[in-house]
Coordinates of C-alpha atoms in Angstrom, one line a residue:
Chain A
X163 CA 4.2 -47.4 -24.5
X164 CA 1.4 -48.5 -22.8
X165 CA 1.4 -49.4 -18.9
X166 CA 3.1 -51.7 -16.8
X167 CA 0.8 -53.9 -15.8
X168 CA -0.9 -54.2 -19.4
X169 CA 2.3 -55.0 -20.7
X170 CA 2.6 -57.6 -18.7
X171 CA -0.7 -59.4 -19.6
X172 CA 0.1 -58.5 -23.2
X173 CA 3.4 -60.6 -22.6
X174 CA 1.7 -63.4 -20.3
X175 CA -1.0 -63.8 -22.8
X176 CA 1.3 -63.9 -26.4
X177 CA 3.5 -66.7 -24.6
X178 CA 0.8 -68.3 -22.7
X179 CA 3.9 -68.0 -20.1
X180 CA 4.2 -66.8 -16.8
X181 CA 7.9 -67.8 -16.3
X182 CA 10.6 -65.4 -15.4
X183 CA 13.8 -66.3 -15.3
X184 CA 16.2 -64.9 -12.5
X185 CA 20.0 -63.8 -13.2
X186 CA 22.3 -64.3 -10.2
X187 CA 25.0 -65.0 -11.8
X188 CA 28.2 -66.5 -10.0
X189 CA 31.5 -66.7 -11.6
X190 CA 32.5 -70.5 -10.5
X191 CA 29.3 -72.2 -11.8
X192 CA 29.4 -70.4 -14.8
X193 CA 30.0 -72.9 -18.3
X194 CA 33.9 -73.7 -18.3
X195 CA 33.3 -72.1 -22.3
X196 CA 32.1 -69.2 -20.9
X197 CA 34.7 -68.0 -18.4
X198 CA 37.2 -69.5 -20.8
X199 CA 36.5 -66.3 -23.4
X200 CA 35.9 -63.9 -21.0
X201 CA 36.4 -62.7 -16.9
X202 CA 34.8 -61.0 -14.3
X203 CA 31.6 -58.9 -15.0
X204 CA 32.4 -59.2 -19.3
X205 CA 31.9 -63.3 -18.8
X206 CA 28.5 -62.5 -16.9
X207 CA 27.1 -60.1 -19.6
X208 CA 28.3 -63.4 -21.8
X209 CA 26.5 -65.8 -19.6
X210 CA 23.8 -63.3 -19.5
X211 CA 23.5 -63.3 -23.5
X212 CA 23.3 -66.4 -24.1
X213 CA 20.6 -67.0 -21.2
X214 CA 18.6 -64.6 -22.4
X215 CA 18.7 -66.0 -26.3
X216 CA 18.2 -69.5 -25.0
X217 CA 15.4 -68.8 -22.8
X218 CA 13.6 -66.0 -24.6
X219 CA 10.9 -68.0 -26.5
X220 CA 9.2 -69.7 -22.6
X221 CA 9.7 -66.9 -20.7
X222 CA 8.1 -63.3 -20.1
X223 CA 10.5 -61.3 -18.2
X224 CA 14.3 -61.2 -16.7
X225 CA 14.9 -60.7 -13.5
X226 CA 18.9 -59.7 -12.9
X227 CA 19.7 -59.5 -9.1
X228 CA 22.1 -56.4 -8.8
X229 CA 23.5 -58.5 -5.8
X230 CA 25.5 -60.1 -7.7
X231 CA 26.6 -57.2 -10.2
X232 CA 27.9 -54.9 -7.7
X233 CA 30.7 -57.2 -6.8
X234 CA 31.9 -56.0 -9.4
X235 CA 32.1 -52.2 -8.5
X236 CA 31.5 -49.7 -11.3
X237 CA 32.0 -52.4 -13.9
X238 CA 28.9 -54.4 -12.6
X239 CA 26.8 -51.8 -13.1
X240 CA 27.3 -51.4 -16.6
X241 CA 26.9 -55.0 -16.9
X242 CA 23.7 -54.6 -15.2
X243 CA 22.8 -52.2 -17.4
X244 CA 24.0 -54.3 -20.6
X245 CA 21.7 -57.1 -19.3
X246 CA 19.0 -54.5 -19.1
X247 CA 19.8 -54.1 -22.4
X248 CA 20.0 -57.3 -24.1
X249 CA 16.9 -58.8 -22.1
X250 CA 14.6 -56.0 -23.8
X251 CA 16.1 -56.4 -27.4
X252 CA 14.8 -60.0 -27.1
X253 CA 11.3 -58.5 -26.6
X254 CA 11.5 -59.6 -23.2
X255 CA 10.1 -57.5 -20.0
X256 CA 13.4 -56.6 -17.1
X257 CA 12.5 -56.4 -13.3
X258 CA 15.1 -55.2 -11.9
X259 CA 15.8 -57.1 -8.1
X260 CA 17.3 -54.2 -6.5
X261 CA 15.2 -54.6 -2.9
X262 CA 15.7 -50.6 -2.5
X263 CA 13.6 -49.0 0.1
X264 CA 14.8 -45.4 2.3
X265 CA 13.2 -42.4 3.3
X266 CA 11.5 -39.9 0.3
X267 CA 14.4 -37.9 -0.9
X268 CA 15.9 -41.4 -1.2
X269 CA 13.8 -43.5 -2.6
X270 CA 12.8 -40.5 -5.1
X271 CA 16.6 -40.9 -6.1
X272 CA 16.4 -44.6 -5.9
X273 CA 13.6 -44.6 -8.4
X274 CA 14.9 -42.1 -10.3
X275 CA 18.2 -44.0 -10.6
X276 CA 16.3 -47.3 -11.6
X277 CA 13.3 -46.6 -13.2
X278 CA 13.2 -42.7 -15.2
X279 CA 13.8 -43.9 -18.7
X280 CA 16.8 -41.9 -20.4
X281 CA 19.2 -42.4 -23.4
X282 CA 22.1 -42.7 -21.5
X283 CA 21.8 -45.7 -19.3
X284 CA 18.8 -48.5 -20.1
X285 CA 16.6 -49.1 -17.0
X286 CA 14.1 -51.8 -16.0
X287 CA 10.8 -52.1 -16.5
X288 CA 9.9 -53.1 -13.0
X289 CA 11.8 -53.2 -9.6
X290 CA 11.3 -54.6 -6.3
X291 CA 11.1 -52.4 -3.3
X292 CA 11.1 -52.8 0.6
X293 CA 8.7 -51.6 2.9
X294 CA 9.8 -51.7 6.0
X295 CA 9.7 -47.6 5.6
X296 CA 6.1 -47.4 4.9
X297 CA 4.4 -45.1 2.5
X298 CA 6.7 -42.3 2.1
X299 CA 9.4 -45.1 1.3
X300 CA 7.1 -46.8 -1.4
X301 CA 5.1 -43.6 -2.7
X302 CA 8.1 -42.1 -4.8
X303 CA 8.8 -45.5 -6.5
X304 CA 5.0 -45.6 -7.1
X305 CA 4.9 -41.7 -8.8
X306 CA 8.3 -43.2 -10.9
X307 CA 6.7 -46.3 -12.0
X308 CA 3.5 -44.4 -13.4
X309 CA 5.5 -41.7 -14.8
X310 CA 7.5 -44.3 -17.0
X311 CA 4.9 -47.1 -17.7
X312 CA 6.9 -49.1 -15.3
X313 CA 6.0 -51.1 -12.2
X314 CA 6.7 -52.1 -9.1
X315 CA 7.3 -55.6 -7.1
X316 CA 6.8 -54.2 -3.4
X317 CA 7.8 -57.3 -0.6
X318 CA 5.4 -58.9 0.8
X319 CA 6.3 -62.3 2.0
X320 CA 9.9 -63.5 0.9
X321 CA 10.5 -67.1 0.4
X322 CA 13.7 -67.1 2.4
X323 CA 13.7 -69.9 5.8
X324 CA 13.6 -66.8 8.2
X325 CA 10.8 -64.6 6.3
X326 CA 8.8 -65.4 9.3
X327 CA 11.0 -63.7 11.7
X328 CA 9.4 -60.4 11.2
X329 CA 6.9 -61.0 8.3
X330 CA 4.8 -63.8 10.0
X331 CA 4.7 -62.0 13.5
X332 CA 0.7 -62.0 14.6
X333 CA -0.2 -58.2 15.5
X334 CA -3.0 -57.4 18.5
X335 CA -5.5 -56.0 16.0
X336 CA -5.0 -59.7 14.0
X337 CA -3.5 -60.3 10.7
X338 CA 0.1 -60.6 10.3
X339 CA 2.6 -57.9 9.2
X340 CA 3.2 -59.6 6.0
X341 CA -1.2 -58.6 5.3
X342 CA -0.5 -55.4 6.8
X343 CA 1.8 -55.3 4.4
X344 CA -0.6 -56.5 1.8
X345 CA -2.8 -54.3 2.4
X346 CA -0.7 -51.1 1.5
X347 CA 0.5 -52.6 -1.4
X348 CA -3.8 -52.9 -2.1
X349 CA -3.9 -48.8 -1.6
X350 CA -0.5 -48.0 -3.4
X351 CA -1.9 -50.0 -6.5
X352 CA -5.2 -47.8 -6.3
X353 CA -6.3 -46.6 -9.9
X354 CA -9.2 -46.1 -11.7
X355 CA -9.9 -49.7 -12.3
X356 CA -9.6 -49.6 -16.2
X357 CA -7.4 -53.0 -16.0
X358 CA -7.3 -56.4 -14.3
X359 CA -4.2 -55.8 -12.7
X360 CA -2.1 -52.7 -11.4
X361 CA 1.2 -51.6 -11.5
X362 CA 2.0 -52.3 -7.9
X363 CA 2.9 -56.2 -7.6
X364 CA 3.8 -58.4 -4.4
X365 CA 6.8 -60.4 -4.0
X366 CA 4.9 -63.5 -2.5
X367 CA 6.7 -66.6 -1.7
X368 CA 5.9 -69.9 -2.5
X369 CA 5.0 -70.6 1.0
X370 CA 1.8 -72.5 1.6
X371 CA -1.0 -72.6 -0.4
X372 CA -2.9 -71.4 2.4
X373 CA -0.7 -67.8 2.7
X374 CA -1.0 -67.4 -1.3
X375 CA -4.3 -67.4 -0.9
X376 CA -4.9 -65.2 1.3
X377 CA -2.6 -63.0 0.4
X378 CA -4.5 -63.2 -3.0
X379 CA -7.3 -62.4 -1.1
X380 CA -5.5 -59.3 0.2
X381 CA -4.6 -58.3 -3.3
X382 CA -7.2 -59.2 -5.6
X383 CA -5.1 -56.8 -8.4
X384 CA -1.6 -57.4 -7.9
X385 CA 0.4 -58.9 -10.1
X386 CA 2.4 -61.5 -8.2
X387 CA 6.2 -62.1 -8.4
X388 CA 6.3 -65.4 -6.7
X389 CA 10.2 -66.6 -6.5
X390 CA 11.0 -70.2 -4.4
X391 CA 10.6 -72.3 -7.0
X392 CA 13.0 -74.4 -7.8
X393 CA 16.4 -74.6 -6.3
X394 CA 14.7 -73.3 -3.3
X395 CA 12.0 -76.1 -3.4
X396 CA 8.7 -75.3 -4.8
X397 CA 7.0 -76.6 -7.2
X398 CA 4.6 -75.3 -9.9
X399 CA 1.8 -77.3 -8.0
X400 CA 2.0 -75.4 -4.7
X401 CA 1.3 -72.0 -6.6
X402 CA -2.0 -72.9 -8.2
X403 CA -3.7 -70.6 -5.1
X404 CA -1.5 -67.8 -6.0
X405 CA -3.7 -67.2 -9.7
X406 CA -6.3 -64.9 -9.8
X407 CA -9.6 -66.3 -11.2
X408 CA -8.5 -65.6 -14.6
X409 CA -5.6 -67.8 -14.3
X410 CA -3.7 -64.7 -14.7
X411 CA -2.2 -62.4 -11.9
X412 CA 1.1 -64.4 -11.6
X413 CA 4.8 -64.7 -12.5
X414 CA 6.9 -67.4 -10.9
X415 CA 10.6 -66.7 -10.8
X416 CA 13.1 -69.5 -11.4
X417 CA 17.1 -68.5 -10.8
X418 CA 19.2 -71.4 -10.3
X419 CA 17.6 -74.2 -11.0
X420 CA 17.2 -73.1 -14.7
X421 CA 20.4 -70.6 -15.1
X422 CA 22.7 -74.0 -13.9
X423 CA 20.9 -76.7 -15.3
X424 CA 23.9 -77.6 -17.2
X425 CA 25.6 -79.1 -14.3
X426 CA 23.3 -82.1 -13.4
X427 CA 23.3 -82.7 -17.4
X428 CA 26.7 -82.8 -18.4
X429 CA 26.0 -84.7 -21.7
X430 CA 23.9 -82.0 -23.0
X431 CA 25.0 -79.2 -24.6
X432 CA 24.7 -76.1 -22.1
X433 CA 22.3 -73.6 -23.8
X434 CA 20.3 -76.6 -24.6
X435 CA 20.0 -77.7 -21.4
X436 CA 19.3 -74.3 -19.9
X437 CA 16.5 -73.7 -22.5
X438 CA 14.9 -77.4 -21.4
X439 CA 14.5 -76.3 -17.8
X440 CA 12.9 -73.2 -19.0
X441 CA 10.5 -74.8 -21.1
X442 CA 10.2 -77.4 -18.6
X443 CA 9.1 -75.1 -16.2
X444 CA 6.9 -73.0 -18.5
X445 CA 4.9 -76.2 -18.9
X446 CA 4.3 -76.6 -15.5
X447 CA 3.3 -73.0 -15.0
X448 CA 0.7 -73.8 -18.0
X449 CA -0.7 -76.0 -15.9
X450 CA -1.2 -75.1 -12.9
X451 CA -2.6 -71.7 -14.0
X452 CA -5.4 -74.2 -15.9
X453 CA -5.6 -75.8 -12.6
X454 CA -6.4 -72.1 -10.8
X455 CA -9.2 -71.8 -13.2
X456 CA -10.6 -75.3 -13.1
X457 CA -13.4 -75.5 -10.8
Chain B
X191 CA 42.7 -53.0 12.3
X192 CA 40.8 -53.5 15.6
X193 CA 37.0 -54.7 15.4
X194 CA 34.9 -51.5 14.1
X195 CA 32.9 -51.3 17.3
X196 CA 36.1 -50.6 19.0
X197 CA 37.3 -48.2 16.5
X198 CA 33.9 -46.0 16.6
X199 CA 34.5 -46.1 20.6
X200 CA 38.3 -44.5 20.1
X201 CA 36.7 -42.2 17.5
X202 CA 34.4 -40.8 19.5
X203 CA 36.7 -40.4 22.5
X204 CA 39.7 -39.3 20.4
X205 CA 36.9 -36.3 18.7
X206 CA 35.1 -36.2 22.2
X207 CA 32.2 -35.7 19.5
X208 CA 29.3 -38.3 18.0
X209 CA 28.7 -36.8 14.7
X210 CA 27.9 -38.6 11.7
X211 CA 27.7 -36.4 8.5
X212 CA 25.5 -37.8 5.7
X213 CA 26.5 -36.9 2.3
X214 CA 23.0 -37.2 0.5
X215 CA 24.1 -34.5 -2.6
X216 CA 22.1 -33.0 -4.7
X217 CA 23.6 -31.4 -7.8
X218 CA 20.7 -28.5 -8.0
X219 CA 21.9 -27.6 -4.2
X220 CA 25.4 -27.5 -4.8
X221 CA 27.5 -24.6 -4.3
X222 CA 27.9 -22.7 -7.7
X223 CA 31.6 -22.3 -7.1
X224 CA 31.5 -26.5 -7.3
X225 CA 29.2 -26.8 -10.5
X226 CA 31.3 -24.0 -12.2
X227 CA 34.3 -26.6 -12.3
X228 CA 32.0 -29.7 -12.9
X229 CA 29.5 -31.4 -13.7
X230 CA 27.2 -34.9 -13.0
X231 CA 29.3 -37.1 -10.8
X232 CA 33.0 -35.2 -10.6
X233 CA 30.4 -32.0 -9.3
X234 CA 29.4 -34.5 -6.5
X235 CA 32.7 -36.2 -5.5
X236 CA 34.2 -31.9 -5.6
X237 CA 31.4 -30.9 -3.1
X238 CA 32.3 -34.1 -1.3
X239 CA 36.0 -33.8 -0.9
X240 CA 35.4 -30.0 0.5
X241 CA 32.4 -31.2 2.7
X242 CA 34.9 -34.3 4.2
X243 CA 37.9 -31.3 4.9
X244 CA 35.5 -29.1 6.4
X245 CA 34.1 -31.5 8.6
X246 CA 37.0 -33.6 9.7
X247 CA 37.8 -31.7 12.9
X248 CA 34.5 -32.4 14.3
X249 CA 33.0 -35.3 12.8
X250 CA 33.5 -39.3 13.5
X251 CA 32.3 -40.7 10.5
X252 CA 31.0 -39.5 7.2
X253 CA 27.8 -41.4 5.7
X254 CA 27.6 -41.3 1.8
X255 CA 24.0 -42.2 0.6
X256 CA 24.5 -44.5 -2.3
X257 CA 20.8 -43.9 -3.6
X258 CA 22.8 -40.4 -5.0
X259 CA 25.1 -41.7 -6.8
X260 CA 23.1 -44.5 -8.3
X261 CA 21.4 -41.7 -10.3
X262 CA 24.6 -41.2 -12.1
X263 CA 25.0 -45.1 -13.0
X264 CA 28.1 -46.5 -13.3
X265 CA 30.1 -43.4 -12.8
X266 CA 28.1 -42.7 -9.8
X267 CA 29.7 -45.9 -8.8
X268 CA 33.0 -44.7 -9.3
X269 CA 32.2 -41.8 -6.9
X270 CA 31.2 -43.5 -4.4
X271 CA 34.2 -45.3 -4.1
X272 CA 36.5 -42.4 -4.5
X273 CA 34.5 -40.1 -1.5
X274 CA 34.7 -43.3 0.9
X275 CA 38.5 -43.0 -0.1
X276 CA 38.8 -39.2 0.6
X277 CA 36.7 -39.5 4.0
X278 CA 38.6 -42.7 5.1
X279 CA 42.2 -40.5 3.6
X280 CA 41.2 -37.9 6.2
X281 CA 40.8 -40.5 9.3
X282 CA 37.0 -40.9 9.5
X283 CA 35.1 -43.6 9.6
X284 CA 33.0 -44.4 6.4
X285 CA 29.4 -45.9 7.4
X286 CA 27.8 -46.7 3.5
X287 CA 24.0 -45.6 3.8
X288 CA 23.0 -48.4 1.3
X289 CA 20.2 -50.3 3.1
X290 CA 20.1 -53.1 1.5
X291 CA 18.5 -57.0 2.4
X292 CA 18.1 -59.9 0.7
X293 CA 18.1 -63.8 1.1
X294 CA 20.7 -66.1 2.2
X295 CA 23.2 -66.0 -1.2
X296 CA 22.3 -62.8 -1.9
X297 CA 23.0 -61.0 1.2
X298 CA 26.5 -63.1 1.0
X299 CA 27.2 -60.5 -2.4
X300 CA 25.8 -57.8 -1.0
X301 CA 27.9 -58.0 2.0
X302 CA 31.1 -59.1 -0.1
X303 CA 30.4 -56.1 -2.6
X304 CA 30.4 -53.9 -0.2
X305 CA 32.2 -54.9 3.2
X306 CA 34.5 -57.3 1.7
X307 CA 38.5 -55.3 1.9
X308 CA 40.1 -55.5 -1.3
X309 CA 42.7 -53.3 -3.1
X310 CA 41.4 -52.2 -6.2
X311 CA 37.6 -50.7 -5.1
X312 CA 37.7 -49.3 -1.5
X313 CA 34.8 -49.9 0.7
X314 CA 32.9 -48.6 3.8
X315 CA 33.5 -49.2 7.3
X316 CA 30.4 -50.4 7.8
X317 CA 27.0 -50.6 6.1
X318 CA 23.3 -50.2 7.1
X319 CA 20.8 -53.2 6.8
X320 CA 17.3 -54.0 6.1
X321 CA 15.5 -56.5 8.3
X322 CA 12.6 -57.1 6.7
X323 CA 13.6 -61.1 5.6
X324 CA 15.1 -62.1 8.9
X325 CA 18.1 -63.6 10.1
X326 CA 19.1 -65.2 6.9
X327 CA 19.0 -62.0 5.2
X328 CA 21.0 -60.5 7.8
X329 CA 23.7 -62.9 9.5
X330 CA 25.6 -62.9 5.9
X331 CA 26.6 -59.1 6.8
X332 CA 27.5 -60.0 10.6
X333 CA 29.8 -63.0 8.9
X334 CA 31.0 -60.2 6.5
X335 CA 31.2 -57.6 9.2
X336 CA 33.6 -59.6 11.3
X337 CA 35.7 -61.0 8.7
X338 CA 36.4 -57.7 8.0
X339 CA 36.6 -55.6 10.7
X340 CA 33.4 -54.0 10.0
X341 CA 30.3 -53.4 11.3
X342 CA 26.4 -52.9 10.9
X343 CA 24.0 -50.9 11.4
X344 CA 20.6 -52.8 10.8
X345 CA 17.3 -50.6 10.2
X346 CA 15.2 -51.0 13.5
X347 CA 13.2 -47.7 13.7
X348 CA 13.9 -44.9 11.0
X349 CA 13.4 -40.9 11.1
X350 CA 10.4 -40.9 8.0
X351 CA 6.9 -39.6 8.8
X352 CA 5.5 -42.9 7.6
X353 CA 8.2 -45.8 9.9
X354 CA 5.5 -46.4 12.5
X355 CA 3.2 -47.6 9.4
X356 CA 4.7 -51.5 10.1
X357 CA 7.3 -50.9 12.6
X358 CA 4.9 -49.3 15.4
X359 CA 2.2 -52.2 14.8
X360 CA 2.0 -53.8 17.9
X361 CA 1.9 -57.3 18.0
X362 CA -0.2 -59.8 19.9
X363 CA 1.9 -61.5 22.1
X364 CA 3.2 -57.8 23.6
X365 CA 5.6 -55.4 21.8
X366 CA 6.1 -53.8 18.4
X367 CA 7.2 -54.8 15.3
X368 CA 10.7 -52.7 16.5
X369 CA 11.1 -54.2 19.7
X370 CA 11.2 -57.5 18.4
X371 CA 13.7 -56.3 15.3
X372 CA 15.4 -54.8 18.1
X373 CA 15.6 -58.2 20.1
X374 CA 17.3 -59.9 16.9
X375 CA 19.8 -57.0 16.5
X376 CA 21.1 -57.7 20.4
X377 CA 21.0 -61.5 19.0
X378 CA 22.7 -61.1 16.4
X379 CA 25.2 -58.7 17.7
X380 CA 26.1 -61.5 20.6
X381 CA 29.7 -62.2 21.0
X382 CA 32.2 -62.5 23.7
X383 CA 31.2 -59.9 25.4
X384 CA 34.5 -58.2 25.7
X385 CA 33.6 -54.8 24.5
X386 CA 31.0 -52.2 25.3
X387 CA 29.7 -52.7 22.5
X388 CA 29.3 -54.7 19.6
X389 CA 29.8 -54.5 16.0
X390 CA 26.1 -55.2 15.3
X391 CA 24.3 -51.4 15.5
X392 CA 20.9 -50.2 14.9
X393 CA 19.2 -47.5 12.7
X394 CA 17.1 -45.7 15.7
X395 CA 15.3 -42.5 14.4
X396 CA 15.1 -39.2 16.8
X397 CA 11.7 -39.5 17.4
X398 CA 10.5 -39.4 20.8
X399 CA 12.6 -39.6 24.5
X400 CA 9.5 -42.8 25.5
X401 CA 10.8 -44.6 22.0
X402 CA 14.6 -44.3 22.3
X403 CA 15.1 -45.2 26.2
X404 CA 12.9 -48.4 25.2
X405 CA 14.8 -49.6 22.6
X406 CA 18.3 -48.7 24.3
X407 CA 16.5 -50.8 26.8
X408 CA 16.3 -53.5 24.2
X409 CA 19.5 -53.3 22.5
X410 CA 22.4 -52.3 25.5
X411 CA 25.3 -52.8 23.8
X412 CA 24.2 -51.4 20.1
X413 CA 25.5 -48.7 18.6
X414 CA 23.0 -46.4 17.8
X415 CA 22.9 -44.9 14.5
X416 CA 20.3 -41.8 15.0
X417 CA 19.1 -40.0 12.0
X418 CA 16.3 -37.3 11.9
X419 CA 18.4 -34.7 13.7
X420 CA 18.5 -31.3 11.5
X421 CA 16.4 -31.1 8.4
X422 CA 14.1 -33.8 9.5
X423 CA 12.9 -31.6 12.6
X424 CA 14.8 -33.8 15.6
X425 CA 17.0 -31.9 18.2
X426 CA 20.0 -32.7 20.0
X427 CA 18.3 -32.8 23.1
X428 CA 15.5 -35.3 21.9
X429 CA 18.3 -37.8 21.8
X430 CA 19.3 -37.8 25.8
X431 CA 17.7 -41.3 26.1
X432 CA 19.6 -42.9 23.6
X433 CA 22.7 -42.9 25.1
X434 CA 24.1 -45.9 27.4
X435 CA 25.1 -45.1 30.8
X436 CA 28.7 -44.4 29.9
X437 CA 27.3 -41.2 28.0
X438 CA 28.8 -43.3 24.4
X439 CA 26.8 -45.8 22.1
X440 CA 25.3 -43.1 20.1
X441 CA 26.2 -41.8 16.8
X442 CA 24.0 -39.0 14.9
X443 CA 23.9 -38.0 11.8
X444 CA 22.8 -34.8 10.4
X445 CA 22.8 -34.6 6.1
X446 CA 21.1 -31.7 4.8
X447 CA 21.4 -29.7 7.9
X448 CA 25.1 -29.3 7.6
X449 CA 25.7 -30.0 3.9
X450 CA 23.4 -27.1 2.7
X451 CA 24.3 -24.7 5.7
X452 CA 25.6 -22.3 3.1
X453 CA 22.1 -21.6 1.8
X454 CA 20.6 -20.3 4.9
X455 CA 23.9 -18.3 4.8
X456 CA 24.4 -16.5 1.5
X457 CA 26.9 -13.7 3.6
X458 CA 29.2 -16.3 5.1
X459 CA 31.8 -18.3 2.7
X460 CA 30.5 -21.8 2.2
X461 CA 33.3 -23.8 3.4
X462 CA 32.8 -21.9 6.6
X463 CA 28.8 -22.1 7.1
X464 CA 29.3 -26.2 6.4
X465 CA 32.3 -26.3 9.5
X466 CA 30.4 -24.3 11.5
X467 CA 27.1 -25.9 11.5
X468 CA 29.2 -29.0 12.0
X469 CA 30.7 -28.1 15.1
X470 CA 27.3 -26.2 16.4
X471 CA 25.9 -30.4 16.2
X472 CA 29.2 -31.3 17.3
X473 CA 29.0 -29.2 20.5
X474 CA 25.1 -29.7 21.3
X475 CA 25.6 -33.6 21.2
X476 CA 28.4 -33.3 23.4
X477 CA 26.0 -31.4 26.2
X478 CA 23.7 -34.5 25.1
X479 CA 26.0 -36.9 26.2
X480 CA 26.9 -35.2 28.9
X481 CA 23.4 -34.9 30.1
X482 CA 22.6 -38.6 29.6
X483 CA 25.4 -38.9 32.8
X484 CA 24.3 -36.7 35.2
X485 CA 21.7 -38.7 37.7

């Protein structure tokens, strides 16, 4: 298996895609057919399925948020790992949004729990770490990632109202936290520069085009995980400064507006209706990645 | 069930003691007499039921590290449930070292999956908390907390060689990255001021007298939750300033230092070297206390 990060281009290029599709699934908006055949975590791993089938052809990866399996104790996790599972049968790459982040010892279990390949429980391709620790929080995810051709989506700047609260916060020496921040993430991905990107990644909202790019600016080789599109209001457009000058460089996430697109189109079929907004979006992407490169 | 800031407070008084033990276990370093019986995950909730007996007389609250039994998948799951079961069975408080953070709706599962009291999975007492995405990421746990009769412990300043990478940075308009976490913990803990303390704590690492005193300073009516005491090289008396003036809002937890006492002990039965290196802390943080109330 080759690395991480190459994988990902390999995927991004074959689709001409940079769409990922988020799984938060929630039982109540789920498609009355769904929860009619099944309950609890066995009618997400349904839901799940048929995402996955319906949106495999626009989009590069999954992105399950373990959130929203753990409700479901013991049983969630399997269906975490089932989703795992099913997304890579379809070809398609699995970052896991687990947010973990804790001390060494910890966070070389974390990443041992969520990213060592074994034959007993399927694991992600990529997660999403916190650094609020520093280094010795982020370096064992790092070691795990390159030990399994995996990667790594470290926080960065989160789209969430009150991401400024601590990530925006101006420091003495200037800069922000969140290009302090950026700027580990920079070192972390260090290599020996045999490939575009690394396999260290940002979670980088879709702020401002201003932040993206200079946050770009802060991580010329990081792949970027950029979620707060969609249901939580941005659009393709505002991400075009977010692309490296390849026009590469990026993933956009998309959770609800695509997983419950059924319910502002209730005279369409479901799956079709889910698959539209995917290939909706996927357009969009198209286009503003053409726009990154267009001088 | 009274508000969990009030239950620590009777815990502590009841135990006249402030210990925390973390249960952070590690098959290779368990006991043989424990991986003789079994293996994987029952190996792990075995050590843990003996660990929780031997440590009930001296202990408040026992601190199971999730990022352990995530290794073990779904029936790492399992486990944890069943040792927050056995600690909570023997009277002690349960505080789930799971560190997790997220947006808004995702928080909102997070803190239902795990705070949330329901009859068929148990859960902890409390939980700890990553800041990093603000108040939104954060105030879904507080709503959780109190629902519940739970609390928090948020991450302010942690115990790892590498915390002061972003939460030392000092920021431009006066402070540190901590200090102004620190400020939204005592905002976020607000309430009717009844108590002594709140059921909003913080994660404040032993690291030196200076830090502590300034961020009790910062946070009065917090409990603290101190880690770094033991294996991570921090002593009982390092912690004087982190008491409040009624010689109570501190808890400290030791992991490693007390669940592998039996290896520095080979002559001793293990049972007896994990008791008594509990109630060595036990004592020490008593003459702590004590000290933090004589002028």
């Amino acid at each position: 298996m080759s690395r991480f990060s190459e994988r990902v281009s390999a995927a991004v290029a074959a689709k001409n895609s940079c769409l990922v599709v988020g799984l938060d699934p929630v039982l109540a908006r789920l498609p009355a057919e769904v929860t009619a055949d099944a309950t609890g975590p066995a009618a997400i791993t349904a839901f799940a399925r048929e995402v996955i089938a319906a949106v495999a052809p626009f989009a590069v990866a999954i992105k399950p948020q373990i959130a929203f399996y753990e409700t479901f104790g013991a049983a969630g996790w399997t269906a975490y790992e089932e989703t795992i599972a099913l997304a890579q049968s379809h070809g398609l790459l699995v970052i896991g949004d687990i947010k973990r982040g804790d001390i060494g010892s910890t966070a070389a279990a974390y990443a041992e729990a969520h990213l060592q390949r074994r034959t007993d429980h399927p694991t992600a391709d990529a997660v999403t770490v916190n650094p609020y620790l520093g280094s010795d929080g982020v370096r064992p995810f790092v070691d795990a990632a390159r030990a399994n051709d995996a990667g790594l989506f470290v926080l960065v700047r989160t789209s969430n109202p009150s991401a400024g609260e601590i990530q925006a916060l101006e420091l003495r020496d200037g800069g922000t936290v969140d290009e302090r921040v950026a700027a580990l993430v920079n070192e972390w991905g260090s290599d020996d520069g045999s490939t575009p990107y690394t396999d260290v990644g940002a979670v980088v909202g879709a702020t401002t085009s201003t932040a993206l790019a200079r946050l770009r600016g802060a991580m010329p080789r990081a792949w970027f995980l950029v979620p707060g599109v969609g249901a939580q209001g941005g659009t393709a457009a505002d991400i075009v400064a977010a692309f490296g000058a390849d026009g590469r460089g990026v993933l956009v996430n998309a959770s609800r507006s695509i997983l419950y697109a059924h319910e502002a189109r209730p005279d369409v079929p479901w799956r079709k209706a889910i698959a539209d907004a995917a290939q909706t979006l996927r357009d969009e992407l198209r286009d503003a990645a053409r726009a990154a490169t267009t001088p």
